[in-house]
Coordinates of C-alpha atoms in Angstrom, one line a residue:
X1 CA 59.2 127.6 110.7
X2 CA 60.3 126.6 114.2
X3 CA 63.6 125.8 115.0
X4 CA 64.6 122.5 115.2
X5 CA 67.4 120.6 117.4
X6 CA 69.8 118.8 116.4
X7 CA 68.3 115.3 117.4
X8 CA 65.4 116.4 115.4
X9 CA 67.3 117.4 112.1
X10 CA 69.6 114.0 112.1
X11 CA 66.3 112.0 112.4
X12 CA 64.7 114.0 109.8
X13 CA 67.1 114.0 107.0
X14 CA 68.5 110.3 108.1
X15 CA 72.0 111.9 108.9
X16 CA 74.1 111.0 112.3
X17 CA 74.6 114.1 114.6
X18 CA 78.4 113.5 114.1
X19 CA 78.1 114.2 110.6
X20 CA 75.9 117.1 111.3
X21 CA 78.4 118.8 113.9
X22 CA 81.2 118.3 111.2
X23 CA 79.6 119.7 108.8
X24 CA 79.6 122.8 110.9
X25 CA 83.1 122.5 111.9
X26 CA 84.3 122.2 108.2
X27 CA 82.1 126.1 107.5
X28 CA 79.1 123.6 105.8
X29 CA 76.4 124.1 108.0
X30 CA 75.6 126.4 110.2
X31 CA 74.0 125.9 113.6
X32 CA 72.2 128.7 116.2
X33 CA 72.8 128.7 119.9
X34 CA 70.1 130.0 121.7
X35 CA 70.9 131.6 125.5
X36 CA 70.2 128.9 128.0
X37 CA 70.1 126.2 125.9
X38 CA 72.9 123.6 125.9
X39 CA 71.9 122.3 122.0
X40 CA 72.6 123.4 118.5
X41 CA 69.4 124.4 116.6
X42 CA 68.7 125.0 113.1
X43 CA 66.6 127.6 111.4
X44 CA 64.6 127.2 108.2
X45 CA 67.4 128.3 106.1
X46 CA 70.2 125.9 107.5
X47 CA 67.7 122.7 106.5
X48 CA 67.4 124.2 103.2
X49 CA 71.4 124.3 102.8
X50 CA 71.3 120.8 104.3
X51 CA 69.0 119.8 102.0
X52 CA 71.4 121.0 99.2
X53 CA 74.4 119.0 100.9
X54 CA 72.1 115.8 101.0
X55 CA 71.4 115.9 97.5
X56 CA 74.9 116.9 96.3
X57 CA 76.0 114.3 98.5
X58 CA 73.8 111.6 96.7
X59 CA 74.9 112.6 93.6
X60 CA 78.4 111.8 94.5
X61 CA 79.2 115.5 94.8
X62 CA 83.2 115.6 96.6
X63 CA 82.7 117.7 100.0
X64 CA 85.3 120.4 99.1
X65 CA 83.3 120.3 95.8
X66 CA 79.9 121.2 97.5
X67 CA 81.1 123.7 100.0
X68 CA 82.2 125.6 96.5
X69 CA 78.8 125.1 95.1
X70 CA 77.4 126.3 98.3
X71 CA 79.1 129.5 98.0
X72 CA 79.2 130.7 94.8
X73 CA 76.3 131.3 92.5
X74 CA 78.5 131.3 89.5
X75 CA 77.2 129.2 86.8
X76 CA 80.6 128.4 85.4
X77 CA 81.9 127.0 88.5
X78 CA 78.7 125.2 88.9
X79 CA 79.1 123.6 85.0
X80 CA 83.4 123.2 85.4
X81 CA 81.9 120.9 89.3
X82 CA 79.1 118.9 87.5
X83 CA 81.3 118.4 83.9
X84 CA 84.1 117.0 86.0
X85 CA 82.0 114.6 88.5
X86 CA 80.5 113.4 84.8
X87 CA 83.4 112.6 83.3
X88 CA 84.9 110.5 86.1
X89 CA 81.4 109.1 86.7
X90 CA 81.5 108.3 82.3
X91 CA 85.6 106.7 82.9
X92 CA 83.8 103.9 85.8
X93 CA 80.9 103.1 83.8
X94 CA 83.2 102.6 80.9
X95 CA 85.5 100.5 82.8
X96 CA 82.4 98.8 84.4
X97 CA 81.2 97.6 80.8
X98 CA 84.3 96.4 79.8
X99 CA 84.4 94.0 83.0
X100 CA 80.6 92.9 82.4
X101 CA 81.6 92.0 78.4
X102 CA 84.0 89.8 79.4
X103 CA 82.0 88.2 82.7
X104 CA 79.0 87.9 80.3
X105 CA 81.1 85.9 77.4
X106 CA 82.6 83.5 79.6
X107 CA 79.4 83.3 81.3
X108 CA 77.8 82.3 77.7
X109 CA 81.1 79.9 76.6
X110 CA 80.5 78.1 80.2
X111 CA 76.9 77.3 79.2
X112 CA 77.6 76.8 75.9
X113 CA 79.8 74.0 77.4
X114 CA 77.4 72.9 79.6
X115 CA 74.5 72.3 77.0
X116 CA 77.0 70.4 74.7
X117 CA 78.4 68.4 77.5
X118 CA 82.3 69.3 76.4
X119 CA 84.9 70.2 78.2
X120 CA 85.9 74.4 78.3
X121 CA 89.1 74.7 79.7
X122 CA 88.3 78.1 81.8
X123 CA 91.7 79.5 82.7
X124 CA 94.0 78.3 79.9
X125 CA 95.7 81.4 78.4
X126 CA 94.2 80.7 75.0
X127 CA 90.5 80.7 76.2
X128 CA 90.8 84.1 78.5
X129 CA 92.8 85.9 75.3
X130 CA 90.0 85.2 72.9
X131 CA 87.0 86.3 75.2
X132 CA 89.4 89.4 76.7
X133 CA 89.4 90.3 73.0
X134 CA 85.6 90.6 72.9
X135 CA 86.2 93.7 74.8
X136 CA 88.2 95.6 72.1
X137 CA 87.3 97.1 69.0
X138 CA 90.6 97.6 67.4
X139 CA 91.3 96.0 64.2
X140 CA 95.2 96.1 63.9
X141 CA 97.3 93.6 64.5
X142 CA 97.8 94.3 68.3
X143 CA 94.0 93.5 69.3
X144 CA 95.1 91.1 72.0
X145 CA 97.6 93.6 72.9
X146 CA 94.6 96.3 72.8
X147 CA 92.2 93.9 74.4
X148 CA 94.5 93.6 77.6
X149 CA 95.5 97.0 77.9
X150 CA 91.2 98.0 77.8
X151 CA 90.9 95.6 80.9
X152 CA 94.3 96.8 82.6
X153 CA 92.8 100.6 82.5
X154 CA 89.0 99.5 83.9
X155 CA 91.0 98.2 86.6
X156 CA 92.7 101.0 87.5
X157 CA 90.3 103.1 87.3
X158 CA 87.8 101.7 89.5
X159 CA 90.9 100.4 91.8
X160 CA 91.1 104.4 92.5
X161 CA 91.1 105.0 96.5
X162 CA 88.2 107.7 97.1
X163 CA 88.3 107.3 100.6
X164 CA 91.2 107.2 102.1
X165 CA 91.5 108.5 105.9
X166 CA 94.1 111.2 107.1
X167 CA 95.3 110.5 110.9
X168 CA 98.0 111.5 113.1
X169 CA 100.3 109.4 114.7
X170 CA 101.3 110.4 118.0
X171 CA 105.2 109.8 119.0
X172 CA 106.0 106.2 120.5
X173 CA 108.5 104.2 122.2
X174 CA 108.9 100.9 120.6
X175 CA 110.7 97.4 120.6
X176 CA 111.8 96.5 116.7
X177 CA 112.9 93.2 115.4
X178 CA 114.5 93.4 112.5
X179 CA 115.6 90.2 110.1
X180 CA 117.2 90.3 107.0
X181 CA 117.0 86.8 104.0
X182 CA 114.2 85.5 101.9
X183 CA 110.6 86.1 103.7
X184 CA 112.1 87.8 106.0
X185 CA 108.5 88.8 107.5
X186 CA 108.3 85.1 108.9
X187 CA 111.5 85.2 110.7
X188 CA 111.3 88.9 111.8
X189 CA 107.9 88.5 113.5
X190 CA 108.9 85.5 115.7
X191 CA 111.1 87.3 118.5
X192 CA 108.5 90.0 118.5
X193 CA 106.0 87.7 119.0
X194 CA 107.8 85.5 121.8
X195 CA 108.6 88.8 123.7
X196 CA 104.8 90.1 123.3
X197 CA 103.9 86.9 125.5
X198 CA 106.1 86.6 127.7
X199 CA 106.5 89.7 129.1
X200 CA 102.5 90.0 129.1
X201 CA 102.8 93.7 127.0
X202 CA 99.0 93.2 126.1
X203 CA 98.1 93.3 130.1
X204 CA 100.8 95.6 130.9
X205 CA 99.8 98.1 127.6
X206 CA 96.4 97.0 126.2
X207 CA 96.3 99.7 123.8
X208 CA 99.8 98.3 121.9
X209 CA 100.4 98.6 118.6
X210 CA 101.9 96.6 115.8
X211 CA 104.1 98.4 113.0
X212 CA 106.4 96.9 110.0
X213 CA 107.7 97.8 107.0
X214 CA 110.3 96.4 104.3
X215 CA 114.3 97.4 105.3
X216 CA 116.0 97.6 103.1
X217 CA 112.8 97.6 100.3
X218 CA 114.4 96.5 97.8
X219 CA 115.8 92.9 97.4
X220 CA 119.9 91.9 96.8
X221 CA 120.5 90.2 93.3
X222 CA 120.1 86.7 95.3
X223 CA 116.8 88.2 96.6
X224 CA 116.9 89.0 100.0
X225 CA 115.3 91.9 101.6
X226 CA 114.9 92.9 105.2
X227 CA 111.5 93.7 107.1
X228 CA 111.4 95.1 110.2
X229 CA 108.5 95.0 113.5
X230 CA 107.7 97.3 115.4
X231 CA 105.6 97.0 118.7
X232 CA 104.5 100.0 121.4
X233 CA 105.9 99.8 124.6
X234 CA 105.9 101.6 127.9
X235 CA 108.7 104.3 127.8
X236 CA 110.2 103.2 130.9
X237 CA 110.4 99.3 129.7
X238 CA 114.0 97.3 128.7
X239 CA 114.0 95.0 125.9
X240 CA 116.0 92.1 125.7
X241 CA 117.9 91.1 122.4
X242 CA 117.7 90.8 119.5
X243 CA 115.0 93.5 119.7
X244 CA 115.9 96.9 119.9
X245 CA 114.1 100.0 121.8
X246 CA 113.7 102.4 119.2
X247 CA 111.9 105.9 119.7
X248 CA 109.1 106.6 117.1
X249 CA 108.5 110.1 115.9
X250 CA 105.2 110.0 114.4
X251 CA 103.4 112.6 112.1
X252 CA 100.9 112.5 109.7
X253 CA 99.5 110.1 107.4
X254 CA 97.1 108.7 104.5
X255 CA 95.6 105.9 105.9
X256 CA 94.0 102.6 103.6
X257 CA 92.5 99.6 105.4
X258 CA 93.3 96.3 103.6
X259 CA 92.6 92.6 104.1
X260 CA 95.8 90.9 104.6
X261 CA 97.4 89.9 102.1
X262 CA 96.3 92.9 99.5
X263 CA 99.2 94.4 99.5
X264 CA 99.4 95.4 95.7
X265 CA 97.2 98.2 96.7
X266 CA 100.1 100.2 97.9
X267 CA 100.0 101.4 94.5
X268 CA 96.9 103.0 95.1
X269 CA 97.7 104.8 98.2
X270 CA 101.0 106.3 96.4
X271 CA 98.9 107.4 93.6
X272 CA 96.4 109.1 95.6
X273 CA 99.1 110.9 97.7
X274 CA 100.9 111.7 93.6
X275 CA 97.4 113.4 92.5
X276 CA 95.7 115.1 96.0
X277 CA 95.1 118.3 96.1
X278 CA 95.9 118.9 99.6
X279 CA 98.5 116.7 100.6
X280 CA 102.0 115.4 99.3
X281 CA 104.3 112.6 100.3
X282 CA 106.5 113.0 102.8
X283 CA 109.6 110.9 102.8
X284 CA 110.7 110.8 106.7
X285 CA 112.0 108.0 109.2
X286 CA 111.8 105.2 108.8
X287 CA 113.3 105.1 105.1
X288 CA 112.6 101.6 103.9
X289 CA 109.6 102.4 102.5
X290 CA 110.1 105.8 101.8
X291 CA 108.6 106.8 105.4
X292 CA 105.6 104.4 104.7
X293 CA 104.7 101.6 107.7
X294 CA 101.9 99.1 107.9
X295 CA 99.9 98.5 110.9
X296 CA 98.5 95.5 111.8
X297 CA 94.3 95.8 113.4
X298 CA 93.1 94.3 116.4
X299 CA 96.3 93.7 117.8
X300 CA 95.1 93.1 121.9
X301 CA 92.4 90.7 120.8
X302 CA 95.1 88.6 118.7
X303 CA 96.9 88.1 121.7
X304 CA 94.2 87.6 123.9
X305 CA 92.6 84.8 121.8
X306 CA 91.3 82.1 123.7
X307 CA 92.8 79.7 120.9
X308 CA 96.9 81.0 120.4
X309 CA 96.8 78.6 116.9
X310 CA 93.9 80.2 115.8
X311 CA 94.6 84.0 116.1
X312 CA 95.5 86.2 113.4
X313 CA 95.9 89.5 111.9
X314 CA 93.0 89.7 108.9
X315 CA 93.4 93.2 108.5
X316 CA 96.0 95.8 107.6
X317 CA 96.5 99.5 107.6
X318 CA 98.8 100.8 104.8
X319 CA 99.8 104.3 106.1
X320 CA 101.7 106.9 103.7
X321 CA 103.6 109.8 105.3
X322 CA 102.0 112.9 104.4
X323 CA 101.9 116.7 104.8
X324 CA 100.1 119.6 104.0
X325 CA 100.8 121.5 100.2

């Protein structure tokens, strides 16, 4: 078999040449360099390994997962891999019928309704009990508890983050405005804001950032809390009060995108950094949420919008501290 370039492999197997080259830079796949020739080739035996990883991959196969398939012939290792990818794939399909019992009875008690031309009151507590209790098949006394706990745990388990990202963050200089009360992320962003246009930041530093996170997290017994802003600066640039220049360490981080306004699923990200194999929460600066910050997208094009009324953030990073086990 001839060898075949890299170009020619991506188009063949459908797979970008980024994903190709990392493959070879995580020990995946293997490439040839030939003298004089600028581009990675593959030989017969590299397509067939990537025609393993393709499959594997389809399967749902984890990477770390493949790249011990890959290299071990071991039967039990191969078993222990595909057992455990079955059982998790068993606990979402589970979850997934529980979910699809209770759509497809209220889906039937809504038609029901509509045949018999009577009113179905939808969300009243009574009505979502009794069709949540189609779902369990418990016959004590607790079936509504039972019932709600089945649809509490398909949540959760399909709610598990698979693909959360792991970046750096370099070290920044920044200008924070910190406010303190009841929504405090209203009055904390409006300074910012105000200082942001007039100073011009996004023409002086179109690559600026937006950061904030709860301080103090936790709310007083009249319940106030603080939350705090952060926004990148040049080093060399004075703020004027209330905000506050404030030098930003960086590090690494678990990184989850969001829509705004998702915020319950912090939970997620801290569970995924409680259970990964690789990495472990890091509690640094700054503390009020444990070293954890949330960064707003798209934050030049929100103050370059042609309509100021109309521009807003839709989506959020949540960003965990991390570091290596």
């Amino acid at each position: 078999m001839e060898l075949q370039t890299i170009s020619q492999v991506a188009k063949s197997y459908n797979i970008s040449t980024r994903m190709l080259r990392y493959y070879e830079q995580i020990g995946l796949l293997p490439s040839t360099r030939l003298e004089d020739y600028a581009y990675r080739v593959y030989d017969e035996a590299a397509t067939k390994r990537l025609q393993q990883i393709v499959v594997l991959r389809k399967l749902r196969i984890p990477l770390k997962q493949v790249a011990e398939l890959l290299s071990n012939d071991d039967v039990v290792t191969a078993l222990t891999i595909f057992e455990t990818n079955v059982s998790e794939i068993n606990s979402e399909v589970s979850a997934l019928q529980t979910i699809r019992t209770v759509l497809e009875t209220l889906i039937g008690r809504l038609n029901d309704a509509r045949r018999q031309q009577i009113h179905f009151e939808l969300l009243s507590d009574e009505t979502l009990f009794e069709v949540i209790d189609t779902v369990s098949h418990n016959t004590t006394e607790s079936k509504e508890a039972s019932s709600m706990e089945d649809l509490k745990q398909s949540s959760e388990v399909l709610s598990k983050l698979k693909n959360v990202r792991v970046l750096y963050l370099p070290p920044m200089t920044v200008a924070s405005s910190h406010y303190f009360g009841k929504n405090p992320e209203e009055y904390a962003d409006v300074p910012l804001h105000e200082f942001v246009r007039s100073s011009g930041l996004a023409d002086i530093k179109p690559d600026l950032r937006i950061f904030g996170f709860n301080n103090p997290c936790d709310p007083d017994e009249d319940g106030n809390y603080g939350y705090e802003f952060w926004v990148t600066i040049p080093d060399d640039m004075d703020v004027p009060a209330p905000l506050v220049k404030k030098h930003f360490e960086g590090g690494l981080y678990g990184a989850h995108s969001i829509q705004m306004g998702n915020f319950h699923e912090w939970q997620q990200l801290f569970a995924w950094a409680k259970d990964n194999d690789s990495y472990v929460h890091d509690i640094r600066e700054p503390l009020g949420m444990g070293g954890s910050i949330e960064e707003h997208l798209n934050v030049y094009h929100y103050y370059k919008h042609q309509d100021p009324e109309k521009a807003q953030f839709t989506q959020v990073d949540l960003l965990i501290p991390v570091k290596e086990k």
